[in-house]
Tab-separated table of C-alpha atoms and ligand atoms in Angstrom:
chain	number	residue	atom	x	y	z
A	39	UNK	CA	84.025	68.832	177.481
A	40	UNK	CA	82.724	70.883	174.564
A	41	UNK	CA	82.095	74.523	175.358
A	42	UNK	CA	78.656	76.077	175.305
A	43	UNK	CA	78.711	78.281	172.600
A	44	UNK	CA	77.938	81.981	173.175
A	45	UNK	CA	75.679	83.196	170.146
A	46	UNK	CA	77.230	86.448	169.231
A	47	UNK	CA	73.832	86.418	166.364
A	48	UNK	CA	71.341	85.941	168.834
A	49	UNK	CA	72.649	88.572	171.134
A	50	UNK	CA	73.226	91.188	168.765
A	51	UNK	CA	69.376	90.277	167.283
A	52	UNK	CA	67.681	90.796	170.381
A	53	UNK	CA	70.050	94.449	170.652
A	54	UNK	CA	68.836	95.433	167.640
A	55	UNK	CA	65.225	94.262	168.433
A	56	UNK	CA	65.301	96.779	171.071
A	57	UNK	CA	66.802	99.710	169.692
A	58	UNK	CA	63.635	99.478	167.269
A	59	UNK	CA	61.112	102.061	169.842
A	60	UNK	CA	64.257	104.341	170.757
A	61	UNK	CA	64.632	104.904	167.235
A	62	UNK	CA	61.063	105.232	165.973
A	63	UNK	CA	60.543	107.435	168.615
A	64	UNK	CA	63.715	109.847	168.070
A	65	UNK	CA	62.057	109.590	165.159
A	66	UNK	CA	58.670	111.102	165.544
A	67	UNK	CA	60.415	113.648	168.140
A	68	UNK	CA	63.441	115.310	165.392
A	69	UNK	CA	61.611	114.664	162.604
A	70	UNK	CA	64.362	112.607	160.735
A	71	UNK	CA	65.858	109.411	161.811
A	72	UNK	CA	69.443	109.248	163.811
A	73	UNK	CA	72.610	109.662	160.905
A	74	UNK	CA	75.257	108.386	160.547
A	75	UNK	CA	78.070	108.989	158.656
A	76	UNK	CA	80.852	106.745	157.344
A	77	UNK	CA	84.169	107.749	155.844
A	78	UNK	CA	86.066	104.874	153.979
A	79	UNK	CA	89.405	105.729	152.023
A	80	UNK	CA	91.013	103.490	149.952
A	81	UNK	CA	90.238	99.797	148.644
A	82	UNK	CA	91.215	97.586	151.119
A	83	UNK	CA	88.574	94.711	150.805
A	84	UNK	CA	87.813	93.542	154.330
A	85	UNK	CA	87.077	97.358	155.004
A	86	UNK	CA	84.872	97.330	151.877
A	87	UNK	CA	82.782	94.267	153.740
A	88	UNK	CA	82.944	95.716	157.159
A	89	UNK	CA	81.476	99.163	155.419
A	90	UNK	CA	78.482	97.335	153.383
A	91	UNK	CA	77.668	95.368	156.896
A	92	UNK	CA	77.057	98.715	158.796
A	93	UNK	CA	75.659	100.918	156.122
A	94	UNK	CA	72.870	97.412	155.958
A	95	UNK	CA	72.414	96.837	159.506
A	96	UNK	CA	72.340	100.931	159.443
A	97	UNK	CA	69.495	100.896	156.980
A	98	UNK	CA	67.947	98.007	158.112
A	99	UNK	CA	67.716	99.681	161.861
A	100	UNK	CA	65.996	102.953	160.520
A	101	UNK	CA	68.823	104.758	160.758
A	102	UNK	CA	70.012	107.336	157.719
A	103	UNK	CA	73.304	105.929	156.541
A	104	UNK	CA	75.801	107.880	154.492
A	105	UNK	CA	78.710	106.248	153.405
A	106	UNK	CA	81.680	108.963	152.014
A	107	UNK	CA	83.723	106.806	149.520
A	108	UNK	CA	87.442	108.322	148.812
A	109	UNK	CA	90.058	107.339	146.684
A	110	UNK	CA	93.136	105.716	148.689
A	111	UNK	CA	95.267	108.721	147.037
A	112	UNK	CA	93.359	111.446	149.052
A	113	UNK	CA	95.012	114.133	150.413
A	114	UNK	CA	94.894	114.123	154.747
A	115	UNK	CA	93.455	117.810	154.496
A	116	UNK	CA	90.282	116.430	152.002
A	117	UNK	CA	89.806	113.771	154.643
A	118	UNK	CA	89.442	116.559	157.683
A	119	UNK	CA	87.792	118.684	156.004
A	120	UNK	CA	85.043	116.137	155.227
A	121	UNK	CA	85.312	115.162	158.874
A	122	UNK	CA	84.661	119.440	159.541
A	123	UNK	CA	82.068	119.411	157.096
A	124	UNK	CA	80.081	116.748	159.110
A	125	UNK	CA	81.002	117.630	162.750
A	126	UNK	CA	78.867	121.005	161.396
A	127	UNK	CA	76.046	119.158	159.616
A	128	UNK	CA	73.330	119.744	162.282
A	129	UNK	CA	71.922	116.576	160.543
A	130	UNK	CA	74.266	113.944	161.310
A	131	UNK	CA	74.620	112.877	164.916
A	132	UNK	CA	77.472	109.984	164.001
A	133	UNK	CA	80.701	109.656	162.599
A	134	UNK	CA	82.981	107.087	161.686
A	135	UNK	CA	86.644	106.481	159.666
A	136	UNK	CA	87.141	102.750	158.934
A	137	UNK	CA	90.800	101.795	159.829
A	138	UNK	CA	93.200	100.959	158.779
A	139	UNK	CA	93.460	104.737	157.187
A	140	UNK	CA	96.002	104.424	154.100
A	141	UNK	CA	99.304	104.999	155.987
A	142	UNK	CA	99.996	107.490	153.190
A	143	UNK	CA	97.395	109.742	154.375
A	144	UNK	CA	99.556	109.852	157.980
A	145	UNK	CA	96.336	110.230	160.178
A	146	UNK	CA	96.397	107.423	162.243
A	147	UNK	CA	92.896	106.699	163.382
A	148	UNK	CA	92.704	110.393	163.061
A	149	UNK	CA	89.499	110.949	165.979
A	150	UNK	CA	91.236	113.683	167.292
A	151	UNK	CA	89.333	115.806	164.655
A	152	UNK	CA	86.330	114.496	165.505
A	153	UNK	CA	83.447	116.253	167.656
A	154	UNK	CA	83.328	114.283	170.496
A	155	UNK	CA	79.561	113.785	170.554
A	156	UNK	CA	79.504	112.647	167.282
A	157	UNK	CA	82.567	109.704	168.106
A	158	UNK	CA	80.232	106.657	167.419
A	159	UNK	CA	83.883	104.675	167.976
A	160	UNK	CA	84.615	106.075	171.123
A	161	UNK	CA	88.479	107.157	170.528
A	162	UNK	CA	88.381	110.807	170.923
A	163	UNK	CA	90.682	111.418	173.510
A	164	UNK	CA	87.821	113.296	175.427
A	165	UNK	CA	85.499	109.791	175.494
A	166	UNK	CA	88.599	107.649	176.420
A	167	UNK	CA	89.054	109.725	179.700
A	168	UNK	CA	85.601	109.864	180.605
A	169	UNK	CA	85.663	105.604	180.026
A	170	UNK	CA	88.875	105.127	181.897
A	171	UNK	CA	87.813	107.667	184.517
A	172	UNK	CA	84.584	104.976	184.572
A	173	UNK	CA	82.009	107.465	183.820
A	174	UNK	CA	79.366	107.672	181.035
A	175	UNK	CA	81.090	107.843	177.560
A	176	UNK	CA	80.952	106.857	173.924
A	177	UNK	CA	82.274	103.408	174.634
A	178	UNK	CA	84.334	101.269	171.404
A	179	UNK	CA	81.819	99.784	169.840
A	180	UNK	CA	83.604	95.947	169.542
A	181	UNK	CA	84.262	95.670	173.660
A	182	UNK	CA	80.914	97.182	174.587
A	183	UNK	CA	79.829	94.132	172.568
A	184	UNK	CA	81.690	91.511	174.485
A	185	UNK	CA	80.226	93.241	177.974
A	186	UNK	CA	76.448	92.584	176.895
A	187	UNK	CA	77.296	89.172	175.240
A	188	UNK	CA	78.974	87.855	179.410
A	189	UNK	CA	75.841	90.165	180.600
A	190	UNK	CA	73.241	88.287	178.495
A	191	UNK	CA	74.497	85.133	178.602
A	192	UNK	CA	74.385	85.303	182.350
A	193	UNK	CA	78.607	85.435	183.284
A	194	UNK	CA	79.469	87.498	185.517
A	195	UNK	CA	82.623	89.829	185.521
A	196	UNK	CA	82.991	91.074	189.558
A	197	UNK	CA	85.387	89.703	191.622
A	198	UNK	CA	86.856	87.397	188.277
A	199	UNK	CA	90.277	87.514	186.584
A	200	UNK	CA	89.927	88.932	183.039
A	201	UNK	CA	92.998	88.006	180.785
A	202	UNK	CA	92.516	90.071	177.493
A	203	UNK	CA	95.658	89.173	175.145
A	204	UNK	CA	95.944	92.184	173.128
A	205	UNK	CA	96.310	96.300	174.114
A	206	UNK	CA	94.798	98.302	170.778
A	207	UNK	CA	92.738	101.478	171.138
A	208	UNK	CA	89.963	100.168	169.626
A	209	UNK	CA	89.405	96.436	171.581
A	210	UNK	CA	91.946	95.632	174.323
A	211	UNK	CA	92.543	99.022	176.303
A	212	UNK	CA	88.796	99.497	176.209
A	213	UNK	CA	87.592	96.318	176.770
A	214	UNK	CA	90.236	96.083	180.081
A	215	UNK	CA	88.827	99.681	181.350
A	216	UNK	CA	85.012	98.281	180.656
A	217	UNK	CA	85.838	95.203	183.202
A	218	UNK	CA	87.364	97.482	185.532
A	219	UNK	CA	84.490	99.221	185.660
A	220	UNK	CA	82.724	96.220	186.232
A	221	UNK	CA	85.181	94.907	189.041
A	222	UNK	CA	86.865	92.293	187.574
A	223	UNK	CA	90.635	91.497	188.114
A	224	UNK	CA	92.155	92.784	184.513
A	225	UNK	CA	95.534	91.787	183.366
A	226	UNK	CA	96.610	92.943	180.019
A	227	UNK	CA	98.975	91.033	177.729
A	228	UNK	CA	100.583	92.277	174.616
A	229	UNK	CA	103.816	90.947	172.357
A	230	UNK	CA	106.486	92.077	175.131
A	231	UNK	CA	104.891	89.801	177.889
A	232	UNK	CA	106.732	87.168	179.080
A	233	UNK	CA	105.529	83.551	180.335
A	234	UNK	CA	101.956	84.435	178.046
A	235	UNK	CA	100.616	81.246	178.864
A	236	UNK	CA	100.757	80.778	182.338
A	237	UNK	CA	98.873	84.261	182.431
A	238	UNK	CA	96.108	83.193	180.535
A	239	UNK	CA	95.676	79.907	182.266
A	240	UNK	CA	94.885	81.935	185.440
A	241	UNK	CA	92.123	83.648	183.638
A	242	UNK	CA	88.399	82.877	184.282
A	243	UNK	CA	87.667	85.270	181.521
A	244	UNK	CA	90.045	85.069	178.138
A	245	UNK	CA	89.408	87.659	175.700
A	246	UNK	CA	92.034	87.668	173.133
A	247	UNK	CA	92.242	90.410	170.585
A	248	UNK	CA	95.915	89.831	168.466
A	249	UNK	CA	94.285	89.340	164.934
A	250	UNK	CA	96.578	85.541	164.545
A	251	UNK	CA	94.627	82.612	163.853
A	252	UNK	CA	94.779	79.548	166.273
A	253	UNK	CA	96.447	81.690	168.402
A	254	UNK	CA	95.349	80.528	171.431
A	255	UNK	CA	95.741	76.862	172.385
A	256	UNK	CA	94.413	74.380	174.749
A	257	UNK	CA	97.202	74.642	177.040
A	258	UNK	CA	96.904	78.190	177.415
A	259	UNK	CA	93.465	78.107	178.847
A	260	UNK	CA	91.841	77.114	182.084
A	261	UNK	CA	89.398	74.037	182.304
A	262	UNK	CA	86.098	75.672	182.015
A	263	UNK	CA	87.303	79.167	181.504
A	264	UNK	CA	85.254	81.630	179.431
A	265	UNK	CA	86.936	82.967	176.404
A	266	UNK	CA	86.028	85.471	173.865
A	267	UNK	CA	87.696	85.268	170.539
A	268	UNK	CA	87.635	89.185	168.866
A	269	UNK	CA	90.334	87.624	166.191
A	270	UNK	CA	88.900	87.890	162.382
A	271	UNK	CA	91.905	87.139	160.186
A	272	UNK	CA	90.548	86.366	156.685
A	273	UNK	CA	92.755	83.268	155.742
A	274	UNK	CA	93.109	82.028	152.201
A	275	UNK	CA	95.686	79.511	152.430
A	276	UNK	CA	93.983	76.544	152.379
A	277	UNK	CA	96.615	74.097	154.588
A	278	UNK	CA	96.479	76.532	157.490
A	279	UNK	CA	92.539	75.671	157.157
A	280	UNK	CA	93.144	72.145	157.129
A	281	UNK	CA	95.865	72.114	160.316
A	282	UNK	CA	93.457	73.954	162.239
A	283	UNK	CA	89.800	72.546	161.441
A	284	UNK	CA	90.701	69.527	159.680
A	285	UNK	CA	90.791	68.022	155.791
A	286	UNK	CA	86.897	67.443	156.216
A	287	UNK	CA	86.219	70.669	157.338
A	288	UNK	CA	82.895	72.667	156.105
A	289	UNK	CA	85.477	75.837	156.364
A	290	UNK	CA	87.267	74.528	153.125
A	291	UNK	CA	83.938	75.248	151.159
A	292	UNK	CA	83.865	78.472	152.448
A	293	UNK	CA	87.798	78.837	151.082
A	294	UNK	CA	87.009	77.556	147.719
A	295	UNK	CA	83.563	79.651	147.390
A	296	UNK	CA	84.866	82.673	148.550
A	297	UNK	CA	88.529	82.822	148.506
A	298	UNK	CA	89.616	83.481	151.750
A	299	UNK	CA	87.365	82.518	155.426
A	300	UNK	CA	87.946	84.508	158.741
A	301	UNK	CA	89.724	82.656	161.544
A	302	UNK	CA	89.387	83.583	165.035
A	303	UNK	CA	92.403	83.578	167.430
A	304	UNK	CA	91.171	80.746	169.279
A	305	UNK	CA	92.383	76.968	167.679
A	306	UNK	CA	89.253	75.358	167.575
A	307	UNK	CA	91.109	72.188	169.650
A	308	UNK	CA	90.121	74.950	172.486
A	309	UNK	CA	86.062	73.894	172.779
A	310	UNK	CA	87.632	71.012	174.024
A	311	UNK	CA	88.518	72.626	177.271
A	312	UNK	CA	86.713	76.095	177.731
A	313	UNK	CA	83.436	75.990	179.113
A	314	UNK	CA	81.720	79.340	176.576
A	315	UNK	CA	83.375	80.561	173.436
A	316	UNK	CA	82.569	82.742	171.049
A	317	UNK	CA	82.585	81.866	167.453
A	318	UNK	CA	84.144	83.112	164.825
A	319	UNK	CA	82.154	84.501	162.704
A	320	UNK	CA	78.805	84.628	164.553
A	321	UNK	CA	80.722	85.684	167.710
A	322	UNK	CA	81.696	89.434	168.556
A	323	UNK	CA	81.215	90.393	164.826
A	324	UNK	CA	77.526	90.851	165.088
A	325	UNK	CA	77.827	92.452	168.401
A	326	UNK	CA	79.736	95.172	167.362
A	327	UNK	CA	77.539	96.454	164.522
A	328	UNK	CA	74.932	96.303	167.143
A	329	UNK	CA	76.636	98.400	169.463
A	330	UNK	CA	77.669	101.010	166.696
A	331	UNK	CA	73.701	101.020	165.978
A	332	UNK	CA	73.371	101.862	169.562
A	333	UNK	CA	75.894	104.303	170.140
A	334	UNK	CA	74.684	106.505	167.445
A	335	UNK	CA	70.513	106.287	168.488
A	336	UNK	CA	72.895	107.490	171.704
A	337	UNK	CA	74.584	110.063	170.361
A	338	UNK	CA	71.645	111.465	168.189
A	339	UNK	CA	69.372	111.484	171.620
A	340	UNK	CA	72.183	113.474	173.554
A	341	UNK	CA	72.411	116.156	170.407
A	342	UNK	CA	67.952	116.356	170.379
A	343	UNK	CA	68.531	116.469	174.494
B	500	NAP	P1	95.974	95.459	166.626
B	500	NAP	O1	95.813	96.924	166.767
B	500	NAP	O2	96.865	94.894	165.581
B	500	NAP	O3	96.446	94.890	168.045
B	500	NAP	C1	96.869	93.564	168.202
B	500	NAP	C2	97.371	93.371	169.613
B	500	NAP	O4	97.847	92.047	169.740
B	500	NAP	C3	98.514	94.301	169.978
B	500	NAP	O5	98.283	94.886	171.250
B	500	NAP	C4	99.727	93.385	170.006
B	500	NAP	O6	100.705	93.745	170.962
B	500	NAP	C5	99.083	92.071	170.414
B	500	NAP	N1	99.941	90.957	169.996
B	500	NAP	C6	100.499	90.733	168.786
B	500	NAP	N2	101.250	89.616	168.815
B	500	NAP	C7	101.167	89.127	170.074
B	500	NAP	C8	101.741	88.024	170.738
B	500	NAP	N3	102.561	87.178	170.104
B	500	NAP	N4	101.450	87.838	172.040
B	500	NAP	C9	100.630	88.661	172.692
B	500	NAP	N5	100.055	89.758	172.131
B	500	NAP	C10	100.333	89.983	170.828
B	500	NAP	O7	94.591	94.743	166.405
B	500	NAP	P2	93.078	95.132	166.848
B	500	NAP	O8	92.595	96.268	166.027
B	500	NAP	O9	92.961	95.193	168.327
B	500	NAP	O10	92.340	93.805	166.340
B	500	NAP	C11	92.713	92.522	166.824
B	500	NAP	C12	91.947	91.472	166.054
B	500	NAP	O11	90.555	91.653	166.292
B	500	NAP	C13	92.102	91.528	164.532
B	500	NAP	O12	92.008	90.226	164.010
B	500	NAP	C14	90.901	92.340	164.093
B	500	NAP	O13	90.519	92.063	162.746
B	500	NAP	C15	89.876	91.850	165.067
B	500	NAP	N6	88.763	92.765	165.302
B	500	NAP	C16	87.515	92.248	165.170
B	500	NAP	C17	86.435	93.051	165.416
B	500	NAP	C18	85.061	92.467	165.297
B	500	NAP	O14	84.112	93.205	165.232
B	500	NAP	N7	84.928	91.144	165.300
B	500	NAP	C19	86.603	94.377	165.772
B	500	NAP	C20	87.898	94.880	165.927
B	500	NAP	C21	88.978	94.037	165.694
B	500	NAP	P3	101.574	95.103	170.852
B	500	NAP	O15	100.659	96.200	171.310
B	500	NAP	O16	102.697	94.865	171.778
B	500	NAP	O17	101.967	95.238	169.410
């Protein structure tokens, strides 16, 4: 078997496609597009990509994008006060701190601080209640992605047995409330559960969210079983490249090009036996700067009422 392969590029295209009238027509009604606002601290160079990706896809989407650059040796109290400044700007209806924060700045992912209708990453405490309480809310942007990619690519959720290997804030608590919601069976797995395996074999629906490469094996997933892999661990060692993909691999072009290539969780061996996967990249990358995109055309039209 070779899995059918769910086109996290497609998805997030047609998304994006339609948030094109909402936004031309907040628009015409406020007078000024829907802002958002990005804080990023520090150098760390995946954050610098994930930044440029959603200030572009930002821009490109007709939204007003303005990314707040800080040196990694900020002071916490610069960083909140920016985050006061902006949850007072009438003018921007958005915000969002790339993580990992420097741990130096001891914040965390520091959305307390944050107005809630302004938490375009649905973690303020208020939005994770109202999504675990399974009412309307600022949803994570990266699990909100996986539910319209199994929506869109007609899989449904009700009834099924979700396995999602990982329990963060920002992907696997979220993502298990979002199929709750949706009546599937959840079970959550983290690094203190036992027997791992056997749990995700029973799963219909793997989503696995641990940030390892090749993480997930054949053996540890049902014939025909869906699986969504959220991993993107940027790998520049080029024998783990060849023990997963191969010495003929295209991905070893991509090493020597660029340095590094992200690896999902999911060991490729694994299209052997799933019946859908989600690449990586081209998989739930897209999908969440989609969502983010949507969540703050969302947030702007709940400020303009
Ligand atoms: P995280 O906060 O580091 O969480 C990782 C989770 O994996 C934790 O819950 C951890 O368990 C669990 N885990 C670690 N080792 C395990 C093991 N041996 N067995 C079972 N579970 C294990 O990471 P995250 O922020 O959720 O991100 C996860 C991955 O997704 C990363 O590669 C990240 O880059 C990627 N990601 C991608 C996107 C995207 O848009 N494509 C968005 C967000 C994240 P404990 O809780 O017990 O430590």
């Amino acid at each position: 078997m070779s899995a059918r392969r769910l086109d996290g590029t497609a998805v997030a295209g047609a998304i994006r496609a339609e948030l094109q009238a909402p936004i031309q027509a907040f628009l015409a009604r406020a007078g000024r597009p829907p802002a958002l606002s990005i804080v990023l601290v520090g150098d760390d160079p995946a954050s610098h990509v994930y930044v440029s990706g959603k200030e572009r896809a930002g821009q490109q989407a007709g939204l007003a994008v303005t990314v707040h650059r800080l040196p990694a040796t900020v002071a916490a109290d610069a960083i909140l006060s920016l985050v006061e400044r902006l949850n007072a700007d009438a003018a921007c209806d958005g915000i969002l701190v790339q993580s990992p924060l420097p741990e130096a700045t001891g914040l965390g992912r520091g959305h307390r601080v944050f107005d809630p209708a302004k938490d375009v990453d649905g973690l303020h405490p208020l939005n994770v209640g109202l999504l675990a309480q399974g009412r309307p809310a600022l949803a994570p942007c990266t699990p909100s992605g996986i539910v319209e990619l199994l929506e869109r690519e007609g899989i449904g959720v009700a009834g099924e047995h979700v396995v999602v290997v990982g329990r963060s804030e920002i992907v696997g608590k979220p993502m298990a409330a979002l199929m709750l919601a949706r009546d599937a069976t959840v079970t959550v797995c983290h690094s203190r559960t036992r027997n791992l395996p056997e749990l995700t074999r029973q799963a219909r629906i793997l989503v696995s969210a641990v940030g390892r490469p090749g993480f997930i094996t054949e053996s540890m997933v049902r014939p025909g079983a869906v699986v969504v892999d959220v991993g993107t661990t940027p790998v520049a060692d080029r024998q783990t490249i060849v023990e997963l993909f191969g010495a003929d691999s295209p991905r070893l072009a991509s090493l020597e090009t660029r340095g590094s290539t992200v690896v999902g969780d999911v060991h490729p061996a694994v299209k052997h036996v799933a019946g859908a996967l989600s690449p990586v990249p081209g998989g739930v990358g897209p999908l969440t700067i989609a969502m983010l995109l949507r969540n703050t055309l969302s947030a702007a039209q709940s400020r303009l009422g």
